[in-house]
PDB file of C-alpha atoms in Angstrom:
ATOM      1  CA  MET A   1      43.753   7.913 -11.487  1.00  0.00           C
ATOM      2  CA  GLY A   2      40.978   6.951  -9.083  1.00  0.00           C
ATOM      3  CA  THR A   3      38.382   8.599 -11.303  1.00  0.00           C
ATOM      4  CA  LYS A   4      39.606   6.857 -14.427  1.00  0.00           C
ATOM      5  CA  ARG A   5      39.741   3.506 -12.657  1.00  0.00           C
ATOM      6  CA  GLY A   6      36.210   3.984 -11.321  1.00  0.00           C
ATOM      7  CA  SER A   7      34.957   5.043 -14.749  1.00  0.00           C
ATOM      8  CA  SER A   8      36.624   2.011 -16.318  1.00  0.00           C
ATOM      9  CA  ARG A   9      34.950  -0.324 -13.840  1.00  0.00           C
ATOM     10  CA  MET A  10      31.558   1.241 -14.550  1.00  0.00           C
ATOM     11  CA  SER A  11      32.122   0.833 -18.280  1.00  0.00           C
ATOM     12  CA  VAL A  12      32.957  -2.843 -17.797  1.00  0.00           C
ATOM     13  CA  LEU A  13      29.846  -3.310 -15.668  1.00  0.00           C
ATOM     14  CA  PHE A  14      27.582  -1.658 -18.232  1.00  0.00           C
ATOM     15  CA  GLU A  15      29.195  -3.662 -21.017  1.00  0.00           C
ATOM     16  CA  ARG A  16      28.411  -6.877 -19.162  1.00  0.00           C
ATOM     17  CA  LEU A  17      24.850  -5.721 -18.569  1.00  0.00           C
ATOM     18  CA  ARG A  18      24.469  -4.898 -22.244  1.00  0.00           C
ATOM     19  CA  LYS A  19      25.419  -8.437 -23.217  1.00  0.00           C
ATOM     20  CA  LEU A  20      22.818 -10.042 -20.951  1.00  0.00           C
ATOM     21  CA  PRO A  21      19.704 -11.525 -22.617  1.00  0.00           C
ATOM     22  CA  MET A  22      16.630  -9.283 -22.532  1.00  0.00           C
ATOM     23  CA  LYS A  23      14.732 -11.697 -20.268  1.00  0.00           C
ATOM     24  CA  VAL A  24      17.567 -11.563 -17.743  1.00  0.00           C
ATOM     25  CA  LYS A  25      17.593  -7.749 -17.850  1.00  0.00           C
ATOM     26  CA  ILE A  26      13.830  -7.626 -17.244  1.00  0.00           C
ATOM     27  CA  PHE A  27      14.138 -10.115 -14.375  1.00  0.00           C
ATOM     28  CA  CYS A  28      16.959  -8.134 -12.749  1.00  0.00           C
ATOM     29  CA  GLY A  29      15.011  -4.879 -13.093  1.00  0.00           C
ATOM     30  CA  ALA A  30      11.859  -6.415 -11.610  1.00  0.00           C
ATOM     31  CA  LEU A  31      13.851  -7.968  -8.750  1.00  0.00           C
ATOM     32  CA  LEU A  32      15.546  -4.653  -7.996  1.00  0.00           C
ATOM     33  CA  ALA A  33      12.195  -2.839  -7.982  1.00  0.00           C
ATOM     34  CA  LEU A  34      10.696  -5.478  -5.672  1.00  0.00           C
ATOM     35  CA  CYS A  35      13.608  -5.166  -3.242  1.00  0.00           C
ATOM     36  CA  ALA A  36      13.213  -1.382  -3.271  1.00  0.00           C
ATOM     37  CA  LEU A  37       9.479  -1.705  -2.526  1.00  0.00           C
ATOM     38  CA  VAL A  38      10.136  -4.024   0.419  1.00  0.00           C
ATOM     39  CA  ALA A  39      12.825  -1.665   1.738  1.00  0.00           C
ATOM     40  CA  LEU A  40      10.456   1.315   1.506  1.00  0.00           C
ATOM     41  CA  LYS A  41       7.675  -0.632   3.181  1.00  0.00           C
ATOM     42  CA  PHE A  42       9.821  -1.320   6.248  1.00  0.00           C
ATOM     43  CA  THR A  43      11.525   2.094   6.211  1.00  0.00           C
ATOM     44  CA  PHE A  44       8.491   4.400   6.172  1.00  0.00           C
ATOM     45  CA  THR A  45       6.264   4.072   9.224  1.00  0.00           C
ATOM     46  CA  SER A  46       3.535   6.234   7.668  1.00  0.00           C
ATOM     47  CA  ASN A  47       2.136   6.405   4.130  1.00  0.00           C
ATOM     48  CA  TYR A  48       2.447  10.184   4.410  1.00  0.00           C
ATOM     49  CA  TYR A  49       6.214   9.938   4.026  1.00  0.00           C
ATOM     50  CA  TYR A  50       6.106   8.419   0.530  1.00  0.00           C
ATOM     51  CA  PHE A  51       4.918  11.643  -1.072  1.00  0.00           C
ATOM     52  CA  ILE A  52       7.169  13.754   1.136  1.00  0.00           C
ATOM     53  CA  ALA A  53      10.162  11.725  -0.083  1.00  0.00           C
ATOM     54  CA  SER A  54       8.907  11.933  -3.682  1.00  0.00           C
ATOM     55  CA  GLU A  55       8.561  15.707  -3.652  1.00  0.00           C
ATOM     56  CA  THR A  56      11.869  16.154  -1.813  1.00  0.00           C
ATOM     57  CA  VAL A  57      13.761  14.176  -4.473  1.00  0.00           C
ATOM     58  CA  HIS A  58      12.016  16.260  -7.145  1.00  0.00           C
ATOM     59  CA  VAL A  59      13.202  19.466  -5.458  1.00  0.00           C
ATOM     60  CA  ILE A  60      16.759  18.115  -5.210  1.00  0.00           C
ATOM     61  CA  GLY A  61      16.713  17.213  -8.906  1.00  0.00           C
ATOM     62  CA  ILE A  62      15.624  20.707  -9.966  1.00  0.00           C
ATOM     63  CA  ILE A  63      18.151  22.428  -7.694  1.00  0.00           C
ATOM     64  CA  ALA A  64      20.919  20.190  -9.078  1.00  0.00           C
ATOM     65  CA  LEU A  65      19.780  21.137 -12.580  1.00  0.00           C
ATOM     66  CA  ILE A  66      20.035  24.853 -11.750  1.00  0.00           C
ATOM     67  CA  TYR A  67      23.546  24.313 -10.393  1.00  0.00           C
ATOM     68  CA  LYS A  68      24.575  22.580 -13.607  1.00  0.00           C
ATOM     69  CA  LEU A  69      23.111  25.389 -15.712  1.00  0.00           C
ATOM     70  CA  PHE A  70      25.126  27.997 -13.818  1.00  0.00           C
ATOM     71  CA  ALA A  71      28.271  25.855 -13.801  1.00  0.00           C
ATOM     72  CA  LEU A  72      28.259  24.759 -17.468  1.00  0.00           C
ATOM     73  CA  LYS A  73      26.764  27.969 -18.891  1.00  0.00           C
ATOM     74  CA  THR A  74      24.632  25.993 -21.364  1.00  0.00           C
ATOM     75  CA  CYS A  75      21.139  24.501 -21.548  1.00  0.00           C
ATOM     76  CA  SER A  76      21.930  22.283 -24.514  1.00  0.00           C
ATOM     77  CA  GLY A  77      19.983  19.029 -24.263  1.00  0.00           C
ATOM     78  CA  LEU A  78      17.241  20.477 -22.080  1.00  0.00           C
ATOM     79  CA  SER A  79      13.609  20.800 -23.164  1.00  0.00           C
ATOM     80  CA  LEU A  80      12.054  24.176 -22.398  1.00  0.00           C
ATOM     81  CA  LYS A  81       8.580  22.755 -22.993  1.00  0.00           C
ATOM     82  CA  THR A  82       8.995  20.123 -20.295  1.00  0.00           C
ATOM     83  CA  GLN A  83      10.003  22.871 -17.875  1.00  0.00           C
ATOM     84  CA  GLU A  84       6.966  24.938 -18.875  1.00  0.00           C
ATOM     85  CA  LEU A  85       4.655  21.950 -18.360  1.00  0.00           C
ATOM     86  CA  THR A  86       6.317  21.321 -14.998  1.00  0.00           C
ATOM     87  CA  ALA A  87       5.705  24.926 -13.954  1.00  0.00           C
ATOM     88  CA  LEU A  88       2.075  24.657 -15.086  1.00  0.00           C
ATOM     89  CA  PHE A  89       1.219  21.523 -13.115  1.00  0.00           C
ATOM     90  CA  LEU A  90       3.123  22.792 -10.061  1.00  0.00           C
ATOM     91  CA  ALA A  91       1.235  26.096 -10.171  1.00  0.00           C
ATOM     92  CA  ALA A  92      -2.084  24.238 -10.463  1.00  0.00           C
ATOM     93  CA  ARG A  93      -1.224  21.906  -7.610  1.00  0.00           C
ATOM     94  CA  LEU A  94       0.058  24.768  -5.472  1.00  0.00           C
ATOM     95  CA  CYS A  95      -3.211  26.673  -5.862  1.00  0.00           C
ATOM     96  CA  CYS A  96      -5.187  23.632  -4.717  1.00  0.00           C
ATOM     97  CA  SER A  97      -2.762  22.809  -1.921  1.00  0.00           C
ATOM     98  CA  THR A  98      -2.845  26.367  -0.577  1.00  0.00           C
ATOM     99  CA  LEU A  99      -6.648  26.383  -0.449  1.00  0.00           C
ATOM    100  CA  THR A 100      -7.074  22.864   0.962  1.00  0.00           C
ATOM    101  CA  GLU A 101      -4.032  21.718   2.944  1.00  0.00           C
ATOM    102  CA  ALA A 102      -1.273  24.327   3.357  1.00  0.00           C
ATOM    103  CA  ASN A 103       1.244  21.884   4.826  1.00  0.00           C
ATOM    104  CA  ILE A 104       4.763  20.617   4.050  1.00  0.00           C
ATOM    105  CA  HIS A 105       3.594  19.640   0.544  1.00  0.00           C
ATOM    106  CA  THR A 106       2.791  23.285  -0.113  1.00  0.00           C
ATOM    107  CA  VAL A 107       6.266  24.372   0.980  1.00  0.00           C
ATOM    108  CA  LEU A 108       7.935  21.790  -1.266  1.00  0.00           C
ATOM    109  CA  ASP A 109       5.722  22.820  -4.195  1.00  0.00           C
ATOM    110  CA  VAL A 110       6.692  26.478  -3.679  1.00  0.00           C
ATOM    111  CA  ILE A 111      10.382  25.573  -3.788  1.00  0.00           C
ATOM    112  CA  SER A 112       9.879  23.349  -6.856  1.00  0.00           C
ATOM    113  CA  LEU A 113       7.880  26.007  -8.710  1.00  0.00           C
ATOM    114  CA  PHE A 114      10.358  28.786  -7.937  1.00  0.00           C
ATOM    115  CA  SER A 115      13.284  26.582  -9.015  1.00  0.00           C
ATOM    116  CA  THR A 116      11.505  25.594 -12.232  1.00  0.00           C
ATOM    117  CA  LEU A 117      10.794  29.247 -13.052  1.00  0.00           C
ATOM    118  CA  VAL A 118      14.508  29.969 -12.587  1.00  0.00           C
ATOM    119  CA  VAL A 119      15.314  27.182 -15.083  1.00  0.00           C
ATOM    120  CA  ILE A 120      12.786  28.622 -17.567  1.00  0.00           C
ATOM    121  CA  TRP A 121      14.249  32.107 -17.158  1.00  0.00           C
ATOM    122  CA  MET A 122      17.771  30.836 -17.780  1.00  0.00           C
ATOM    123  CA  ILE A 123      16.754  28.915 -20.910  1.00  0.00           C
ATOM    124  CA  ARG A 124      14.687  31.791 -22.343  1.00  0.00           C
ATOM    125  CA  PHE A 125      17.101  34.617 -21.587  1.00  0.00           C
ATOM    126  CA  LYS A 126      20.471  33.919 -19.975  1.00  0.00           C
ATOM    127  CA  LEU A 127      21.335  30.754 -21.973  1.00  0.00           C
ATOM    128  CA  LYS A 128      19.107  31.352 -24.984  1.00  0.00           C
ATOM    129  CA  SER A 129      21.924  30.897 -27.500  1.00  0.00           C
ATOM    130  CA  SER A 130      22.521  27.275 -26.438  1.00  0.00           C
ATOM    131  CA  TYR A 131      18.845  26.260 -26.526  1.00  0.00           C
ATOM    132  CA  ILE A 132      18.116  24.047 -29.552  1.00  0.00           C
ATOM    133  CA  LYS A 133      14.534  25.009 -30.374  1.00  0.00           C
ATOM    134  CA  ASP A 134      14.277  22.852 -33.500  1.00  0.00           C
ATOM    135  CA  LEU A 135      14.685  19.664 -31.444  1.00  0.00           C
ATOM    136  CA  ASP A 136      12.123  20.741 -28.856  1.00  0.00           C
ATOM    137  CA  ASN A 137       9.231  20.414 -31.288  1.00  0.00           C
ATOM    138  CA  MET A 138       6.401  18.723 -29.372  1.00  0.00           C
ATOM    139  CA  LYS A 139       3.170  20.754 -29.404  1.00  0.00           C
ATOM    140  CA  LEU A 140       2.094  21.558 -25.841  1.00  0.00           C
ATOM    141  CA  TYR A 141      -1.616  21.256 -26.602  1.00  0.00           C
ATOM    142  CA  PHE A 142      -1.073  17.560 -27.363  1.00  0.00           C
ATOM    143  CA  VAL A 143      -0.613  16.981 -23.625  1.00  0.00           C
ATOM    144  CA  VAL A 144      -2.400  19.952 -22.019  1.00  0.00           C
ATOM    145  CA  VAL A 145      -5.783  19.554 -23.760  1.00  0.00           C
ATOM    146  CA  PRO A 146      -6.209  15.788 -23.126  1.00  0.00           C
ATOM    147  CA  SER A 147      -5.175  16.292 -19.484  1.00  0.00           C
ATOM    148  CA  ALA A 148      -7.816  19.005 -19.067  1.00  0.00           C
ATOM    149  CA  ILE A 149     -10.535  16.890 -20.692  1.00  0.00           C
ATOM    150  CA  VAL A 150      -9.810  13.860 -18.509  1.00  0.00           C
ATOM    151  CA  ALA A 151      -9.704  16.105 -15.410  1.00  0.00           C
ATOM    152  CA  VAL A 152     -13.211  17.397 -16.140  1.00  0.00           C
ATOM    153  CA  LEU A 153     -14.496  13.841 -16.590  1.00  0.00           C
ATOM    154  CA  ILE A 154     -12.624  12.123 -13.750  1.00  0.00           C
ATOM    155  CA  HIS A 155     -11.784  14.025 -10.567  1.00  0.00           C
ATOM    156  CA  PRO A 156     -12.133  13.387  -6.831  1.00  0.00           C
ATOM    157  CA  PHE A 157     -15.394  13.888  -4.974  1.00  0.00           C
ATOM    158  CA  THR A 158     -14.630  15.906  -1.863  1.00  0.00           C
ATOM    159  CA  HIS A 159     -16.226  18.769   0.068  1.00  0.00           C
ATOM    160  CA  HIS A 160     -14.112  21.339  -1.840  1.00  0.00           C
ATOM    161  CA  TRP A 161     -15.322  23.429  -4.758  1.00  0.00           C
ATOM    162  CA  ARG A 162     -15.609  21.523  -8.008  1.00  0.00           C
ATOM    163  CA  VAL A 163     -13.154  23.846  -9.764  1.00  0.00           C
ATOM    164  CA  ILE A 164     -10.500  23.010  -7.172  1.00  0.00           C
ATOM    165  CA  ARG A 165     -11.128  19.285  -7.611  1.00  0.00           C
ATOM    166  CA  ILE A 166     -10.826  19.558 -11.395  1.00  0.00           C
ATOM    167  CA  VAL A 167      -7.639  21.639 -11.183  1.00  0.00           C
ATOM    168  CA  TRP A 168      -6.152  19.113  -8.752  1.00  0.00           C
ATOM    169  CA  ALA A 169      -6.897  16.258 -11.148  1.00  0.00           C
ATOM    170  CA  PHE A 170      -5.520  18.317 -14.049  1.00  0.00           C
ATOM    171  CA  SER A 171      -2.217  18.824 -12.211  1.00  0.00           C
ATOM    172  CA  LEU A 172      -1.905  15.078 -11.603  1.00  0.00           C
ATOM    173  CA  TYR A 173      -2.648  14.095 -15.217  1.00  0.00           C
ATOM    174  CA  LEU A 174      -0.376  16.793 -16.635  1.00  0.00           C
ATOM    175  CA  GLU A 175       2.471  15.758 -14.342  1.00  0.00           C
ATOM    176  CA  ALA A 176       2.198  12.218 -15.730  1.00  0.00           C
ATOM    177  CA  VAL A 177       3.009  13.364 -19.286  1.00  0.00           C
ATOM    178  CA  SER A 178       5.092  16.495 -18.617  1.00  0.00           C
ATOM    179  CA  VAL A 179       8.374  14.720 -19.354  1.00  0.00           C
ATOM    180  CA  LEU A 180       7.297  13.670 -22.872  1.00  0.00           C
ATOM    181  CA  PRO A 181       8.824  16.755 -24.594  1.00  0.00           C
ATOM    182  CA  GLN A 182      12.169  16.010 -22.900  1.00  0.00           C
ATOM    183  CA  LEU A 183      12.105  12.428 -24.141  1.00  0.00           C
ATOM    184  CA  ARG A 184      11.155  13.630 -27.633  1.00  0.00           C
ATOM    185  CA  PHE A 185      14.006  16.149 -27.514  1.00  0.00           C
ATOM    186  CA  MET A 186      16.597  13.507 -26.650  1.00  0.00           C
ATOM    187  CA  LYS A 187      15.393  11.132 -29.345  1.00  0.00           C
ATOM    188  CA  ASN A 188      15.537  13.957 -31.897  1.00  0.00           C
ATOM    189  CA  ALA A 189      19.081  14.787 -30.785  1.00  0.00           C
ATOM    190  CA  LYS A 190      20.010  11.064 -30.712  1.00  0.00           C
ATOM    191  CA  MET A 191      22.173  11.675 -27.665  1.00  0.00           C
ATOM    192  CA  VAL A 192      21.829  12.449 -23.959  1.00  0.00           C
ATOM    193  CA  GLU A 193      23.736  15.101 -22.023  1.00  0.00           C
ATOM    194  CA  THR A 194      24.897  13.994 -18.601  1.00  0.00           C
ATOM    195  CA  PHE A 195      23.246  16.694 -16.500  1.00  0.00           C
ATOM    196  CA  THR A 196      19.930  16.137 -18.298  1.00  0.00           C
ATOM    197  CA  GLY A 197      20.227  12.447 -17.522  1.00  0.00           C
ATOM    198  CA  TYR A 198      20.818  13.135 -13.835  1.00  0.00           C
ATOM    199  CA  TYR A 199      17.803  15.430 -13.697  1.00  0.00           C
ATOM    200  CA  VAL A 200      15.413  12.949 -15.311  1.00  0.00           C
ATOM    201  CA  PHE A 201      16.869  10.166 -13.179  1.00  0.00           C
ATOM    202  CA  ALA A 202      15.885  12.213 -10.109  1.00  0.00           C
ATOM    203  CA  LEU A 203      12.385  12.497 -11.574  1.00  0.00           C
ATOM    204  CA  GLY A 204      12.344   8.726 -11.995  1.00  0.00           C
ATOM    205  CA  VAL A 205      13.288   8.159  -8.348  1.00  0.00           C
ATOM    206  CA  SER A 206      10.664  10.707  -7.310  1.00  0.00           C
ATOM    207  CA  ARG A 207       7.904   8.970  -9.252  1.00  0.00           C
ATOM    208  CA  PHE A 208       8.999   5.541  -7.999  1.00  0.00           C
ATOM    209  CA  MET A 209       8.456   6.786  -4.444  1.00  0.00           C
ATOM    210  CA  ALA A 210       4.923   7.880  -5.308  1.00  0.00           C
ATOM    211  CA  LEU A 211       4.216   4.691  -7.256  1.00  0.00           C
ATOM    212  CA  ALA A 212       5.452   2.619  -4.315  1.00  0.00           C
ATOM    213  CA  TYR A 213       2.723   4.177  -2.180  1.00  0.00           C
ATOM    214  CA  TRP A 214       0.041   3.068  -4.634  1.00  0.00           C
ATOM    215  CA  ILE A 215       1.401  -0.444  -5.060  1.00  0.00           C
ATOM    216  CA  ILE A 216       1.687  -1.016  -1.299  1.00  0.00           C
ATOM    217  CA  GLN A 217      -1.814   0.370  -0.686  1.00  0.00           C
ATOM    218  CA  ILE A 218      -3.297  -1.825  -3.410  1.00  0.00           C
ATOM    219  CA  TYR A 219      -1.497  -4.868  -2.020  1.00  0.00           C
ATOM    220  CA  GLU A 220      -2.579  -4.244   1.566  1.00  0.00           C
ATOM    221  CA  THR A 221      -6.246  -3.647   0.617  1.00  0.00           C
ATOM    222  CA  GLY A 222      -6.497  -6.427  -1.937  1.00  0.00           C
ATOM    223  CA  GLY A 223      -7.218  -3.949  -4.727  1.00  0.00           C
ATOM    224  CA  THR A 224     -10.216  -2.279  -3.063  1.00  0.00           C
ATOM    225  CA  TYR A 225      -8.186   0.910  -2.529  1.00  0.00           C
ATOM    226  CA  LEU A 226      -8.678   1.765  -6.208  1.00  0.00           C
ATOM    227  CA  PHE A 227     -12.457   1.915  -5.844  1.00  0.00           C
ATOM    228  CA  LEU A 228     -13.035   3.587  -2.493  1.00  0.00           C
ATOM    229  CA  ALA A 229     -16.620   4.792  -2.166  1.00  0.00           C
ATOM    230  CA  GLY A 230     -17.068   8.535  -2.412  1.00  0.00           C
ATOM    231  CA  SER A 231     -13.709   9.116  -4.111  1.00  0.00           C
ATOM    232  CA  GLY A 232     -15.124  10.073  -7.482  1.00  0.00           C
ATOM    233  CA  TYR A 233     -15.986   6.733  -9.019  1.00  0.00           C
ATOM    234  CA  PHE A 234     -12.764   5.829 -10.869  1.00  0.00           C
ATOM    235  CA  TRP A 235     -10.657   8.689  -9.474  1.00  0.00           C
ATOM    236  CA  PHE A 236      -8.218   6.501  -7.529  1.00  0.00           C
ATOM    237  CA  LEU A 237      -7.888   4.136 -10.466  1.00  0.00           C
ATOM    238  CA  ALA A 238      -7.252   7.070 -12.822  1.00  0.00           C
ATOM    239  CA  ALA A 239      -4.662   8.525 -10.426  1.00  0.00           C
ATOM    240  CA  PHE A 240      -2.889   5.170 -10.218  1.00  0.00           C
ATOM    241  CA  LEU A 241      -2.895   4.794 -14.006  1.00  0.00           C
ATOM    242  CA  ALA A 242      -1.442   8.309 -14.308  1.00  0.00           C
ATOM    243  CA  GLU A 243       1.415   7.281 -12.004  1.00  0.00           C
ATOM    244  CA  MET A 244       1.933   4.154 -14.109  1.00  0.00           C
ATOM    245  CA  VAL A 245       2.034   6.166 -17.344  1.00  0.00           C
ATOM    246  CA  GLN A 246       4.683   8.498 -15.972  1.00  0.00           C
ATOM    247  CA  SER A 247       6.693   5.556 -14.643  1.00  0.00           C
ATOM    248  CA  PHE A 248       6.666   3.900 -18.075  1.00  0.00           C
ATOM    249  CA  ILE A 249       7.718   7.152 -19.753  1.00  0.00           C
ATOM    250  CA  LEU A 250      10.616   7.566 -17.324  1.00  0.00           C
ATOM    251  CA  ALA A 251      11.526   3.879 -17.731  1.00  0.00           C
ATOM    252  CA  ASP A 252      11.710   4.499 -21.486  1.00  0.00           C
ATOM    253  CA  PHE A 253      14.043   7.414 -20.805  1.00  0.00           C
ATOM    254  CA  CYS A 254      16.247   5.289 -18.530  1.00  0.00           C
ATOM    255  CA  TYR A 255      16.486   2.644 -21.229  1.00  0.00           C
ATOM    256  CA  TYR A 256      17.435   5.269 -23.814  1.00  0.00           C
ATOM    257  CA  TYR A 257      19.926   6.828 -21.394  1.00  0.00           C
ATOM    258  CA  MET A 258      21.639   3.505 -20.723  1.00  0.00           C
ATOM    259  CA  LYS A 259      21.637   2.665 -24.420  1.00  0.00           C
ATOM    260  CA  SER A 260      23.254   6.021 -25.232  1.00  0.00           C
ATOM    261  CA  PHE A 261      25.855   5.454 -22.515  1.00  0.00           C
ATOM    262  CA  MET A 262      26.815   2.061 -23.904  1.00  0.00           C
ATOM    263  CA  GLN A 263      26.976   3.348 -27.467  1.00  0.00           C
ATOM    264  CA  GLY A 264      29.092   6.372 -26.513  1.00  0.00           C
ATOM    265  CA  GLN A 265      26.337   8.881 -27.329  1.00  0.00           C
ATOM    266  CA  LEU A 266      26.307  10.348 -23.829  1.00  0.00           C
ATOM    267  CA  LEU A 267      27.868  13.808 -23.743  1.00  0.00           C
ATOM    268  CA  ARG A 268      29.722  14.424 -20.491  1.00  0.00           C
ATOM    269  CA  LYS A 269      30.659  17.997 -21.246  1.00  0.00           C
ATOM    270  CA  MET A 270      28.813  20.374 -23.507  1.00  0.00           C
ATOM    271  CA  PRO A 271      30.349  23.239 -25.460  1.00  0.00           C
ATOM    272  CA  VAL A 272      29.636  26.734 -24.229  1.00  0.00           C
TER     273      VAL A 272
END
C-alpha cells in the first residue's frame, strides 16, 4: 500500500511538472542547479573533493548496474558500445594516472574499469540473448576518431611525456561523448528501462560534480582559469567545453527519460 501510494504521489507530481510552461521548467531547472552549486561550494573545503565525489558516484552507478544485471538476468535496454567506450577512456586515463599520480583517483579508476569490464562480459556472453544489437547501431569510429584528433591538437603542456599528455586528453574527450550510443539506443527503442535510467542518472550526477568544479573555478578567477599560462594554450577551455558537451548530452537523456516516464514508455520490469 505504501509503495502504491508513494508511486501515485510521484505520478501526480510529474503530471503537474509536465503541464508547466517550458519557460517555467527551464527556470526551475536552472534554480535547482544554482542551489546545488552553492551547496557544493560550502560543503567541499577543497577543490580536490569535487572529482573524488564525481568518480565515487560513477563507481556506485556501475556497481548498481551490475547488481541489476545479475538480479534481472537481462541487459535489454543497455548499449554495449557505450560500455566499450567507457572501458576505453577509463583504461587510457588509468594508464596516465598510474604513471603520473597514483593516488585515490587511480584506485577509483581501477574499480570503475573492472566493473565496466564485468558489464561488458555479461552483455557479450552471459546475457547475450537479451542484447538488442540492431538498436545499438552507432559506429564507434564516429566518436573515437574525432576524440583522438582533438587530443593530438589540444592537450596539456606538462613535464610528462607528450604521449601521456595526448592520451590523457583523449580520455577526457572520449568520456564526454561516450554516452552517445546509449542515448541513440534509447531513442531507437523509443522507451527507457528503469535500471538503465538509474545508471545514466548516476552518470549525470557524476558529471555535474565535475562541472561544478569548473564553474566555481571560473567564477572565482573571473574567467582567467580557462587560459592559465603554460597549460597548453586552450587546454583548460577545451576541457571545460568537453564537460559542457557531456552535461548537455546527459541533460538530453534526462529530458527523454522524464518524457518517457510521463508517457508510460518507461519499462519497470524487463522480460527474461
